[in-house]
Amino acid sequence: MEYTYSEGAEAETYTSSSTTPSSGMRSKKKSNNTRRFSDDQIKSLETMFETESRLEPRKKLQLARDLGLQPRQVAIWFQNKRARWKSKQLERDYGILQSNYNSLASRFEALKKEKQTLLIQLQKLNHLMQKPLEAGQSRTQVEAANSMDSESENGGTMKCELEEKPSPSIERSEHAHGVLSDDDASIKVEHFGLEDEHGLLNFAEHADDSLTSPEDWSAFESNALLGQTSSDYQWWDFWS
DNA sequence: TCTCTTGAGCTATTTACCTCA
DNA sequence: AGTGAGGTAAATAGCTCAAGA
């Protein structure tokens, strides 16, 4: 293996050398024998680094012999390599975090819009429900409410939870209000109760604040997001 | 058993040099 | 030809840790 690196002094500090200039300036000046390692040497070093980023002393000596380098040079190369690798790894981690954040942000925006749509529907339904209570049953208005809600079947963020566990209050309110329907909207409204409307709305409003507040965002461990793509790490399933 | 010293190895940072646009 | 940026080998400071007296 051809290599033009001069033997001997290259791994030593120049400050201790007899060739150190006598001027007061601290001289670490490297002489012309400072050369880059050859491609073959780099290749061998890289190969070894892939298997183990820290060399055992015995392997270091062996590798140094094989490459015609000083053990010290091999050690320094591994030190520098670890530093470069760490730097690159930081860049990769940053990219992953950025990607995960972008996915989360777009998902959050979509949920925000969905929530807004549902709140509007809820308000309309509440408005329609109030009138039959005041002026007696109006079959046509209830039906109108039903049909309106059925237009937005794709919403249903809360639907699943509520359908899974029918509350006794639903039964009671069905009789009380005479809304005998399995309609989603009526279940939602009845489940929360009209008197609870403000509570629900307040909850929904504060959901925005809490999600966007720095305190809660910072609660996410960045490490937990690393090493996983946004596609296979759907921790936001919590919201669906 | 505890303490101190010493040497090796590590990371982080800096320096000197080289290459290239 | 001059120059600045970036890469790389090596030096340095400061730290940890294990071994041995």
XYZ file of C-alpha atoms (C1' of nucleotides) in Angstrom:
282
model
C 0.000 0.000 0.000
C 1.559 3.233 -1.080
C 1.656 6.014 1.376
C 3.883 9.043 1.475
C 3.327 10.085 5.040
C 6.744 10.538 6.574
C 7.529 8.257 9.443
C 8.157 9.104 13.004
C 7.379 12.613 14.066
C 3.924 13.144 12.630
C 2.099 11.853 15.623
C 4.149 13.857 18.048
C 3.497 17.351 19.201
C 5.662 19.858 17.494
C 6.002 21.907 20.635
C 8.310 19.312 22.076
C 10.339 19.043 18.968
C 13.831 20.432 18.711
C 12.697 22.096 15.480
C 10.326 24.337 17.374
C 11.074 27.943 16.472
C 12.765 29.842 19.220
C 10.306 32.717 18.920
C 7.920 33.282 21.783
C 4.942 32.304 19.614
C 3.604 28.912 20.520
C 4.244 26.898 17.441
C 2.228 23.887 16.483
C 3.112 24.453 12.911
C 2.940 21.277 11.030
C 5.544 20.645 8.486
C 4.919 19.620 4.943
C 4.735 15.993 5.924
C 1.184 16.561 7.089
C -0.771 14.689 4.484
C -4.198 13.329 4.141
C -4.504 9.636 4.504
C -4.723 7.681 1.298
C -8.022 6.421 -0.072
C -7.116 2.872 0.874
C -6.273 3.894 4.401
C -9.505 5.828 4.725
C -11.444 2.912 3.353
C -9.932 0.517 5.868
C -10.523 2.944 8.699
C -14.112 3.498 7.615
C -14.718 -0.232 7.421
C -13.382 -0.739 10.897
C -15.396 2.198 12.191
C -18.592 0.633 10.865
C -18.065 -2.432 12.977
C -16.903 -0.631 16.085
C -16.622 3.068 16.719
C -14.176 2.479 19.577
C -11.116 0.437 18.919
C -9.683 -1.985 21.375
C -5.980 -1.258 21.941
C -4.996 -4.552 20.355
C -7.021 -3.856 17.227
C -5.690 -0.347 17.075
C -2.128 -1.625 17.015
C -2.989 -4.183 14.391
C -4.765 -1.660 12.211
C -1.918 0.799 12.568
C 0.532 -1.873 11.467
C -1.628 -2.841 8.522
C -1.991 0.718 7.319
C 1.538 1.872 8.055
C 0.354 4.450 10.535
C 1.241 5.275 14.073
C -1.241 3.881 16.635
C -1.646 7.447 17.769
C -2.775 8.439 14.281
C -5.347 5.684 14.249
C -6.618 6.771 17.642
C -6.885 10.380 16.518
C -8.641 9.375 13.331
C -11.242 7.486 15.355
C -11.667 10.410 17.697
C -12.256 12.779 14.813
C -14.490 10.274 13.111
C -16.681 9.934 16.171
C -16.958 13.702 16.342
C -17.938 13.933 12.672
C -20.398 11.097 13.029
C -21.974 12.725 16.039
C -22.350 15.974 14.167
C -23.997 14.208 11.237
C -26.256 12.331 13.609
C -27.409 15.604 15.112
C -28.345 16.823 11.653
C -30.292 13.640 10.976
C -32.108 13.869 14.277
C -33.005 17.449 13.579
C -34.448 16.461 10.222
C -36.564 13.758 11.804
C -37.834 16.100 14.470
C -38.678 18.708 11.877
C -40.555 16.178 9.783
C -42.509 14.923 12.777
C -43.339 18.435 13.794
C -44.633 19.293 10.332
C -46.842 16.216 10.296
C -48.186 17.027 13.706
C -48.824 20.641 12.824
C -50.813 19.787 9.710
C -52.768 17.164 11.617
C -53.494 19.686 14.311
C -54.778 22.204 11.790
C -57.087 19.597 10.286
C -58.467 18.703 13.697
C -58.984 22.341 14.501
C -61.086 22.794 11.382
C -63.037 19.658 12.154
C -63.705 20.861 15.655
C -64.913 24.183 14.356
C -67.324 22.456 11.996
C -68.670 20.293 14.779
C -69.142 23.243 17.087
C -71.139 25.076 14.447
C -73.334 22.043 13.990
C -73.780 21.763 17.710
C -74.888 25.342 18.003
C -77.393 24.927 15.192
C -78.780 21.799 16.765
C -79.066 23.413 20.147
C -80.893 26.271 18.558
C -83.326 23.913 16.857
C -83.790 21.842 19.982
C -84.731 24.851 22.046
C -87.705 25.751 19.844
C -89.550 22.431 20.129
C -89.157 22.618 23.878
C -90.663 26.028 24.037
C -93.447 25.620 21.472
C -94.132 21.915 21.739
C -92.946 19.214 19.479
C -92.317 20.124 15.929
C -91.682 17.016 13.967
C -90.445 18.827 10.941
C -87.775 20.755 12.817
C -86.428 17.665 14.478
C -86.268 15.972 11.173
C -84.495 18.970 9.772
C -81.932 18.703 12.499
C -81.492 15.030 11.797
C -80.964 15.507 8.142
C -78.492 18.295 8.698
C -76.336 16.202 10.911
C -76.366 13.292 8.551
C -74.654 15.511 6.014
C -71.520 15.463 8.088
C -71.054 11.827 8.818
C -67.317 12.178 8.401
C -66.943 14.188 11.577
C -67.748 12.030 14.523
C -64.679 12.551 16.634
C -66.729 12.171 19.780
C -69.217 9.822 18.199
C -67.277 6.665 18.810
C -66.782 7.234 22.497
C -70.391 8.084 23.051
C -71.806 5.260 21.059
C -69.658 2.762 22.796
C -71.048 3.577 26.183
C -74.663 4.713 26.048
C -75.397 6.763 29.078
C -78.590 6.328 31.094
C -79.065 10.018 30.693
C -79.644 9.443 27.027
C -82.594 7.249 27.778
C -83.965 9.735 30.196
C -83.553 12.676 27.920
C -85.076 10.862 25.015
C -88.279 10.609 26.935
C -87.991 14.052 28.310
C -87.564 15.683 24.958
C -89.358 13.164 22.880
C -86.467 12.779 20.478
C -86.676 9.125 19.684
C -83.897 8.893 17.266
C -80.568 7.138 17.062
C -79.270 10.170 15.359
C -75.702 11.080 16.252
C -76.377 14.696 16.868
C -79.225 14.069 19.241
C -77.142 11.612 21.243
C -74.336 14.088 21.549
C -76.554 16.905 22.606
C -78.546 14.831 25.017
C -75.493 13.178 26.422
C -73.861 16.429 27.399
C -77.159 17.959 28.339
C -78.311 21.347 27.257
C -77.319 22.833 30.566
C -73.831 21.615 29.913
C -73.503 23.391 26.632
C -71.236 26.099 27.904
C -69.090 23.591 29.635
C -68.625 21.698 26.431
C -67.909 24.804 24.481
C -65.487 26.003 27.065
C -63.755 22.678 26.985
C -63.468 22.881 23.246
C -62.125 26.400 23.396
C -59.556 25.551 25.997
C -58.490 22.544 24.056
C -57.038 24.997 21.597
C -55.151 26.890 24.208
C -53.719 23.887 25.895
C -52.495 22.337 22.694
C -50.818 25.442 21.494
C -49.309 26.500 24.760
C -45.542 26.114 24.940
C -45.774 24.299 28.243
C -47.717 21.426 26.786
C -45.783 21.256 23.596
C -42.591 21.056 25.545
C -44.015 18.133 27.418
C -43.358 15.985 24.395
C -40.067 14.224 24.776
C -38.110 14.891 21.651
C -36.323 11.605 22.061
C -39.606 9.812 21.784
C -40.000 11.194 18.288
C -36.603 10.194 17.066
C -35.990 7.063 15.182
C -39.550 6.750 14.068
C -41.164 8.060 10.974
C -44.258 10.132 11.177
C -46.209 7.407 9.437
C -45.612 4.668 11.940
C -45.733 6.820 14.999
C -49.329 7.863 15.258
C -49.417 8.890 18.859
C -51.973 11.485 17.840
C -54.441 8.636 17.562
C -55.312 9.740 21.036
C -57.357 12.517 19.462
C -59.328 10.379 17.107
C -10.468 -0.367 53.485
C -9.448 4.211 52.206
C -6.638 7.677 49.871
C -3.614 9.372 46.578
C -1.128 9.117 42.238
C -0.636 8.015 37.598
C -1.584 6.881 33.032
C -4.788 5.946 29.397
C -8.620 7.304 26.931
C -12.480 10.159 26.159
C -15.005 14.641 24.422
C -14.952 19.308 23.018
C -12.491 22.792 21.082
C -8.828 24.870 18.583
C -5.052 25.104 15.291
C -2.653 24.453 10.999
C -2.818 23.027 6.587
C -4.866 21.700 2.183
C -8.226 21.834 -1.567
C -11.504 23.893 -4.333
C -14.805 27.061 -6.176
C -3.267 35.246 -8.534
C -5.888 36.016 -4.413
C -9.335 34.575 -1.234
C -12.678 32.541 1.729
C -15.117 28.306 3.003
C -14.969 23.737 4.207
C -12.581 19.402 5.267
C -9.126 17.037 7.841
C -5.170 15.625 10.895
C -3.407 16.802 15.000
C -2.884 19.438 19.471
C -4.777 20.803 23.713
C -7.614 21.234 27.989
C -10.280 19.099 31.094
C -12.560 15.177 32.581
C -13.346 10.107 34.064
C -11.818 5.751 35.451
C -9.080 1.831 36.669
C -4.873 0.050 38.627
C -1.507 0.077 41.986
C 1.251 1.741 45.950
